[in-house]
GROMACS .gro file of C-alpha atoms in nm:
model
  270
    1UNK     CA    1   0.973  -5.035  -2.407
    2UNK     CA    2   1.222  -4.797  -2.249
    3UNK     CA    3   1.175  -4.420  -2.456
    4UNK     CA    4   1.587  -4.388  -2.523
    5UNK     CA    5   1.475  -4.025  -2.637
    6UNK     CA    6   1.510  -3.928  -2.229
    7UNK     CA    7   1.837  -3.898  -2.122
    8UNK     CA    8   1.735  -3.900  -1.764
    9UNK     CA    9   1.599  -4.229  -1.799
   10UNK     CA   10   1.823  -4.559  -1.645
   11UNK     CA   11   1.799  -4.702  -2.001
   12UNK     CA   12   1.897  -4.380  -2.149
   13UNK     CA   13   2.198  -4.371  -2.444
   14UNK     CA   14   2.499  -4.206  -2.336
   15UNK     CA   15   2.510  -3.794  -2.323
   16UNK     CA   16   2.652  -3.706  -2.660
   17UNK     CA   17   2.915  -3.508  -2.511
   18UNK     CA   18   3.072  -3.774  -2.326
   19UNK     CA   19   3.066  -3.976  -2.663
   20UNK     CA   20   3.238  -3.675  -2.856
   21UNK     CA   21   3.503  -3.626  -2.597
   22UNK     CA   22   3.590  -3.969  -2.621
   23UNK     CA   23   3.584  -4.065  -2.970
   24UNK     CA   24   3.868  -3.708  -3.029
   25UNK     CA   25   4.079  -3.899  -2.781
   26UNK     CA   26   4.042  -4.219  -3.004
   27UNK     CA   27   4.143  -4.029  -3.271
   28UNK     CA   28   4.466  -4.162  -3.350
   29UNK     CA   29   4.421  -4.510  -3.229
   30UNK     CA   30   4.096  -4.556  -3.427
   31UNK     CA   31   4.194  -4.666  -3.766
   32UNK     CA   32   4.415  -4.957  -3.616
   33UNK     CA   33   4.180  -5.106  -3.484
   34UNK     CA   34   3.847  -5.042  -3.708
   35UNK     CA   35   3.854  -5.367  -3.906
   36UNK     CA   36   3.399  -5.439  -3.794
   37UNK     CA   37   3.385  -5.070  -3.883
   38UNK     CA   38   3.556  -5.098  -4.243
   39UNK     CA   39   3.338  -5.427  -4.302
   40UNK     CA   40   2.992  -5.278  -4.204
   41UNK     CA   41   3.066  -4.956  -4.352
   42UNK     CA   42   3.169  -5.150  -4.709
   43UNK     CA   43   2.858  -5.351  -4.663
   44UNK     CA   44   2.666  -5.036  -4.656
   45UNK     CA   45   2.856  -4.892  -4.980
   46UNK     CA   46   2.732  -5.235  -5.153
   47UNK     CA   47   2.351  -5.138  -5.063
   48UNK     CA   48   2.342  -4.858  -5.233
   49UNK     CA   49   2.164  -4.852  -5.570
   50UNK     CA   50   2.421  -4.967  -5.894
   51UNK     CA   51   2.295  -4.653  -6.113
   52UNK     CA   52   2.303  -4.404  -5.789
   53UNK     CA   53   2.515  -4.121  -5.901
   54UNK     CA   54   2.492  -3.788  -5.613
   55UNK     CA   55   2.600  -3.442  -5.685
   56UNK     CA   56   2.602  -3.392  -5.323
   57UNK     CA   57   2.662  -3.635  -5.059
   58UNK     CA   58   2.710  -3.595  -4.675
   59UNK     CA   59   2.927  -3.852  -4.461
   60UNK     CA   60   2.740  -3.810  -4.121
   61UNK     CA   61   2.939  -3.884  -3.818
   62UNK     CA   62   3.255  -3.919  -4.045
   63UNK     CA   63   3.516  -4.036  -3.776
   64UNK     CA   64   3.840  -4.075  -3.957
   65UNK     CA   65   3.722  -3.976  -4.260
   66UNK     CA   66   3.766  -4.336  -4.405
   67UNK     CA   67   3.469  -4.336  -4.614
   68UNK     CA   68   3.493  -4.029  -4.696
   69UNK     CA   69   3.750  -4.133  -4.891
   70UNK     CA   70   3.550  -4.383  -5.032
   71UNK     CA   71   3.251  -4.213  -5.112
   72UNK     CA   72   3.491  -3.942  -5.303
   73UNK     CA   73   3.668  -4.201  -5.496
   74UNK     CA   74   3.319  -4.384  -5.603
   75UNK     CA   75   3.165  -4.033  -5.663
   76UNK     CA   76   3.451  -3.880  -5.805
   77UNK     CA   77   3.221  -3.556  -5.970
   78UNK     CA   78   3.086  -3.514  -5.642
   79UNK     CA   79   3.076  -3.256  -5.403
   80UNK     CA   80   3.123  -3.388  -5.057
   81UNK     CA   81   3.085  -3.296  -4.722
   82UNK     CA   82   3.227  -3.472  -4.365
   83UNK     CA   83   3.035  -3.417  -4.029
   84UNK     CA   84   3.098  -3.538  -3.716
   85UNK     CA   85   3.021  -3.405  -3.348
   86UNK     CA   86   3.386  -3.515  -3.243
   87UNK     CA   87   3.633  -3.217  -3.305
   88UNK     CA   88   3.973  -3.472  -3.295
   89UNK     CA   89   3.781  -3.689  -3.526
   90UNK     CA   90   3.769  -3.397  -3.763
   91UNK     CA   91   4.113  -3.278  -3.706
   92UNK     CA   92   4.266  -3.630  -3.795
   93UNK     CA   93   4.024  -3.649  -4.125
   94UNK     CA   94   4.094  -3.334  -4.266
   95UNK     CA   95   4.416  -3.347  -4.383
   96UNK     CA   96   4.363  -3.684  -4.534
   97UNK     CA   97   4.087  -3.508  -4.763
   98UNK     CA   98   3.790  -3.720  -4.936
   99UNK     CA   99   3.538  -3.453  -4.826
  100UNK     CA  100   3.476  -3.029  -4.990
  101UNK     CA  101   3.411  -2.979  -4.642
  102UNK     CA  102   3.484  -3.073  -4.292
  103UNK     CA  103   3.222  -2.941  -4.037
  104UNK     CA  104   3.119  -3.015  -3.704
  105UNK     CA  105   2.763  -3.061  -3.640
  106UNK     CA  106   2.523  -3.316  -3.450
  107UNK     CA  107   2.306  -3.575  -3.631
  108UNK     CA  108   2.031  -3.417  -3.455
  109UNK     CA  109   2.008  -3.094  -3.519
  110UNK     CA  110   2.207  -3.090  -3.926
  111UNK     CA  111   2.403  -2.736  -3.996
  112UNK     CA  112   2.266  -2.775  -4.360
  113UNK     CA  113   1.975  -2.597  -4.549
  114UNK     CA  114   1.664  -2.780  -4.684
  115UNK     CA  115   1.706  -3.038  -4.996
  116UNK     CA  116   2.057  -2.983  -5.032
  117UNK     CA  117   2.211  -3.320  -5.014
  118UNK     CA  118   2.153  -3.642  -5.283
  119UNK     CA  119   2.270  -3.868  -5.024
  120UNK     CA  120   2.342  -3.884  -4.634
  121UNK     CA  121   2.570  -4.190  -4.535
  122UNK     CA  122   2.588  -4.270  -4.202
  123UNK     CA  123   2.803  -4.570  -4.087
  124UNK     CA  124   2.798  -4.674  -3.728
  125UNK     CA  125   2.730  -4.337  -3.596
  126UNK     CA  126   2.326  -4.299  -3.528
  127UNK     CA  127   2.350  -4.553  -3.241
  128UNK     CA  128   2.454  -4.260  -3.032
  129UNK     CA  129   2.189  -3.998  -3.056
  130UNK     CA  130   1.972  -4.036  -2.850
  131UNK     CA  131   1.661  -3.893  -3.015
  132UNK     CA  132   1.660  -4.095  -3.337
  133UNK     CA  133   1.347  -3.964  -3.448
  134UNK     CA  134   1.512  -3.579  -3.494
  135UNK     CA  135   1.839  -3.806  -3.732
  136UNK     CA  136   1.580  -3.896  -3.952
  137UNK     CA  137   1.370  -3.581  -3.942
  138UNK     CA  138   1.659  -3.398  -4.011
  139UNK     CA  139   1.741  -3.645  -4.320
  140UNK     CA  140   1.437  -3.558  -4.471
  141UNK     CA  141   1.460  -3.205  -4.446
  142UNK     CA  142   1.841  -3.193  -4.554
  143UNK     CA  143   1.769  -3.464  -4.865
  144UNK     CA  144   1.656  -3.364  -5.210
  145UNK     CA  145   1.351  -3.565  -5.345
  146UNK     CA  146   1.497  -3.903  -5.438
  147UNK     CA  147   1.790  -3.836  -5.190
  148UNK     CA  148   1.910  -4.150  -5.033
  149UNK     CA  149   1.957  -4.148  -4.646
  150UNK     CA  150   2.179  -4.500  -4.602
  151UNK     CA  151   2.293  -4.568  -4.237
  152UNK     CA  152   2.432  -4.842  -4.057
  153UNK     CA  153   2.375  -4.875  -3.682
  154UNK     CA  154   2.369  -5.118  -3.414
  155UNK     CA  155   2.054  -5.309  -3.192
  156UNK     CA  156   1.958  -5.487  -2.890
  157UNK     CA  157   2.227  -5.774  -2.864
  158UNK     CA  158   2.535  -5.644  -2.939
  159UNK     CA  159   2.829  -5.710  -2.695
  160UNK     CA  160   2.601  -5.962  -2.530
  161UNK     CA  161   2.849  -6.195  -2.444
  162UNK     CA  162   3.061  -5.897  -2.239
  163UNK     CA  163   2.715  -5.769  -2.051
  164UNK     CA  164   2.610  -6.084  -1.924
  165UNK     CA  165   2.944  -6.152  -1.817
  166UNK     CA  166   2.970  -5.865  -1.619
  167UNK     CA  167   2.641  -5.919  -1.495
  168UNK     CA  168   2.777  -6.239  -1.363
  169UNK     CA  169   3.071  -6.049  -1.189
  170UNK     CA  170   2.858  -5.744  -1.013
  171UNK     CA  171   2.516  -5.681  -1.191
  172UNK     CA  172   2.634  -5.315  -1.300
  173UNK     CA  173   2.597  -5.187  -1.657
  174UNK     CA  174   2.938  -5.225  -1.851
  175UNK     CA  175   2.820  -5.256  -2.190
  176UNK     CA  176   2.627  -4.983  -2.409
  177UNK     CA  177   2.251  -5.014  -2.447
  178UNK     CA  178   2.125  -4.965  -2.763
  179UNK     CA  179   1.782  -4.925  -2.957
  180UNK     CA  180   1.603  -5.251  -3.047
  181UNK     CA  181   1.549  -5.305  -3.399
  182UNK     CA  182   1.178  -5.311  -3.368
  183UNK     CA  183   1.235  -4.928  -3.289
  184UNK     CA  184   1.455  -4.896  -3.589
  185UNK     CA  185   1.136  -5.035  -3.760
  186UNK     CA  186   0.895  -4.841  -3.632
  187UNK     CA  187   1.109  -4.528  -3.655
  188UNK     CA  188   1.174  -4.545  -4.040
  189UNK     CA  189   0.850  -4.651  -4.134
  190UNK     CA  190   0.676  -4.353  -3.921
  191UNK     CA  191   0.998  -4.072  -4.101
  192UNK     CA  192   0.824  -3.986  -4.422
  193UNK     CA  193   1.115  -4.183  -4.624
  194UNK     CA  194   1.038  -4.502  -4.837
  195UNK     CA  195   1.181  -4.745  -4.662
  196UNK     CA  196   1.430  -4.940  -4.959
  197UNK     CA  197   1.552  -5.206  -4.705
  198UNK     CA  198   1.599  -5.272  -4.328
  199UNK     CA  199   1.781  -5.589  -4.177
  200UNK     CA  200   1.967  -5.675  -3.890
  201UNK     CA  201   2.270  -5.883  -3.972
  202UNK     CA  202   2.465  -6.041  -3.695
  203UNK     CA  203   2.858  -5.980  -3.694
  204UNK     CA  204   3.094  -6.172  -3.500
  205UNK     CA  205   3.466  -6.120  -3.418
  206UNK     CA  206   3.701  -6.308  -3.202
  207UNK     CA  207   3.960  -6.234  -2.953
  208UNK     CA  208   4.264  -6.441  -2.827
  209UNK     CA  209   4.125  -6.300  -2.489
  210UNK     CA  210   3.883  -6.059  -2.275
  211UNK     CA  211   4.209  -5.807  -2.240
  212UNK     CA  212   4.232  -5.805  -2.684
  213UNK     CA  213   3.855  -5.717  -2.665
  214UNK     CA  214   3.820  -5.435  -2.390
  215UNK     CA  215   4.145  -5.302  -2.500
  216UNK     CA  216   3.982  -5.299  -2.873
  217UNK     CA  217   3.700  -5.109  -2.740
  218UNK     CA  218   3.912  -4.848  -2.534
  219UNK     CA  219   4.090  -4.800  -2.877
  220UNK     CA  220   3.784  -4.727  -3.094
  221UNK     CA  221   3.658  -4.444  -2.769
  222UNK     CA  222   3.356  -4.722  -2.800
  223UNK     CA  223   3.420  -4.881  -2.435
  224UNK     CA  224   3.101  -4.811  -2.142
  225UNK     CA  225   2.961  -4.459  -2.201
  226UNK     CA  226   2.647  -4.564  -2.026
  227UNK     CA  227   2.442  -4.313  -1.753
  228UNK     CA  228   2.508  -4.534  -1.440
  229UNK     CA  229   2.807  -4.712  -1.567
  230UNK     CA  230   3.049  -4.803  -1.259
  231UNK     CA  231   3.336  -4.527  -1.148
  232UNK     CA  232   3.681  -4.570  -1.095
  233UNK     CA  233   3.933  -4.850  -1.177
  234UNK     CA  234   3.811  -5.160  -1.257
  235UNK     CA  235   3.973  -5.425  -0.946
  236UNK     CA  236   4.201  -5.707  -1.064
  237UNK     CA  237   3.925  -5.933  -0.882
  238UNK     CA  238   3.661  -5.792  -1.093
  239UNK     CA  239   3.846  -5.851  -1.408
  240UNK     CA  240   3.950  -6.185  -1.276
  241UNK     CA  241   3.551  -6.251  -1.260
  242UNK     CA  242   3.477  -6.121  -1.609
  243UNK     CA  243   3.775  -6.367  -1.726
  244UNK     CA  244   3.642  -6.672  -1.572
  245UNK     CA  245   3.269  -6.552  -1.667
  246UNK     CA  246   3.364  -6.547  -2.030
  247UNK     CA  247   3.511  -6.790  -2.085
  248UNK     CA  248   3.224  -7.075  -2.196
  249UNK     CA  249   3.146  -6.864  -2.472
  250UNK     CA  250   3.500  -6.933  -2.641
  251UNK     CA  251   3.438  -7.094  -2.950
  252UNK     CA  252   3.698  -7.287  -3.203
  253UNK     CA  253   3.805  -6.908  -3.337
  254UNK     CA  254   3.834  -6.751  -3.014
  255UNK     CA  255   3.640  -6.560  -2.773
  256UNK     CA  256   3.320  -6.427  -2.977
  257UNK     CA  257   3.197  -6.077  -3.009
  258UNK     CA  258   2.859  -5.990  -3.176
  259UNK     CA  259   2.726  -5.683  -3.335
  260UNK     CA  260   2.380  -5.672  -3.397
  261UNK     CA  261   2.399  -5.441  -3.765
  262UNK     CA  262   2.118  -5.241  -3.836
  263UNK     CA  263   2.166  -5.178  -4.262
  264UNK     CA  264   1.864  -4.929  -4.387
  265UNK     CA  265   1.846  -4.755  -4.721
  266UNK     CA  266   1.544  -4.504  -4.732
  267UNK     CA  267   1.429  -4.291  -4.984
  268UNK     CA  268   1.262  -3.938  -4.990
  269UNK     CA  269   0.972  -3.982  -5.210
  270UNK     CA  270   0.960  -3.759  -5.502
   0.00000   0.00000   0.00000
C-alpha cells in the first residue's frame, strides 16, 4: 500500500500549498458550482447525534464558510470558529459571518489549545493532508472528552471514470489520488477516538459533457493537483481523446461522475 504520508513518493497527495493557492483563486467561483459539496456536507450534519448540543465547535477547512453558517444556525448558543489553510477562502467567508472566528491554520498541525472544542466538522477537506494520522491526532488533542470529530472525505475510486479515460489518451496522472478507505479504517480505529460510524457511500453526478465536468472542477480549485501531473496546455487532440474515451460511460442522465464519500463520526472517550 503506497504510505500517502511521503510527499516525495509518486503516489503522494498533492503539496498543501499548491492546494491552498488554488482553492483562494476558486474563491469566488466556488459556491456556484458546490452542489456534491452542499449534499455531502448536509449528509454529514444529519450524522450527527439528535441530542448533540456544542458550546464550542470548529469548522475545519471551512471554504466558503457555507456550513459555517449552518452549524451557527443549528447551534445558535454556540461559539464557533472557521479554519481553513486557504487565505481567499477565508477572505470570501468572513464577511458572510456564521463563525466567532476566522483563522487560518492547517488540519495538521491545529492553532488551538488542548480540549477546547465540543465538536470539529470537517466536510470534504481531510482528503488533502497528506499525513492523516497528525488530522486525527490533532482532533484528539483539540476535543474535549465526549467531543465529536465528524468529517467527510473522499477514497480510492473517485473520478474513476475521468482517470481511466485519460489513461486511455496518454497514461499520465490527471485525476487526484486519494487514500483508500481501508486506510480511513485503519487510521480511525488506531486514533484513540471511538469510532461512532464509518461508510463509504458512492455519489454520482452527471454532465451534458467532459467540457461541463473539467470546467466544474477548475471552478471548485479541485482540478489535477497531483506530484507528476502533466505541464502545460492540454492539446485539442488530447482533449479530443478524453472525449471519445468517455464517452461509453454516458448513461440515460448524462456523463457520470463518482465520489467515493468517506462519512465518520468518532468520539473522544470520556
Amino acid at each position: 500500500m503506497t504510505d500517502l504520508s511521503n510527499p516525495r513518493l509518486p503516489g503522494a497527495l498533492p503539496d498543501k500549498r499548491q492546494v491552498a493557492a488554488s482553492f483562494s483563486r476558486a474563491a469566488g467561483s466556488y459556491d456556484s458550482v458546490a452542489q456534491l459539496q452542499r449534499d455531502v456536507g448536509n449528509q454529514l450534519l444529519s450524522r450527527l447525534p439528535e441530542d448533540f448540543s456544542p458550546q464550542r465547535w470548529l469548522d475545519l477547512g471551512c471554504g466558503t464558510g457555507y456550513f459555517s453558517r449552518a452549524l451557527a444556525q443549528r447551534f445558535a448558543a454556540a461559539h464557533g470558529v472557521a479554519l481553513d489553510i486557504a487565505e481567499g477562502m477565508l477572505e470570501h467567508a468572513r464577511p458572510l459571518g456564521g463563525a466567532t472566528h476566522f483563522i487560518a491554520g492547517d488540519a495538521e498541525r491545529l492553532p488551538l489549545q488542548d480540549s477546547t472544542c465540543d465538536l470539529i466538522f470537517s466536510s470534504l477537506a481531510v482528503q488533502w493532508c497528506a499525513d492523516f494520522a497528525s488530522v486525527l491526532s490533532e482532533a484528539n488533542r483539540a476535543l474535549k472528552p465526549g467531543g465529536i470529530f465528524a468529517f467527510a472525505s473522499l477514497c480510492v475510486g473517485t473520478l474513476y471514470e475521468l482517470r481511466d479515460s485519460w489513461r486511455q489518451v496518454d497514461g499520465l496522472v490527471h485525476v487526484n489520488r486519494f487514500r483508500e478507505f481501508a486506510t480511513y479504517q485503519q487510521l480511525c480505529a488506531a486514533s484513540g477516538l471511538r469510532v461512532v460510524s464509518l461508510q463509504n457511500t458512492a455519489h454520482v453526478l452527471h454532465y451534458l459533457d467532459v467540457r461541463s465536468l473539467t470546467h466544474e472542477l477548475k471552478a471548485l480549485g479541485a482540478h489535477n493537483l497531483n506530484p507528476g501531473r502533466p505541464g502545460g496546455l492540454t492539446g485539442r487532440a488530447r482533449i479530443l481523446g478524453l472525449i471519445e474515451a468517455y464517452e461509453p460511460f454516458r448513461q440515460a442522465q448524462g456523463l457520470p461522475a463518482t465520489y467515493q464519500v468517506v462519512y465518520a463520526v468518532l468520539e473522544k472517550p470520556l
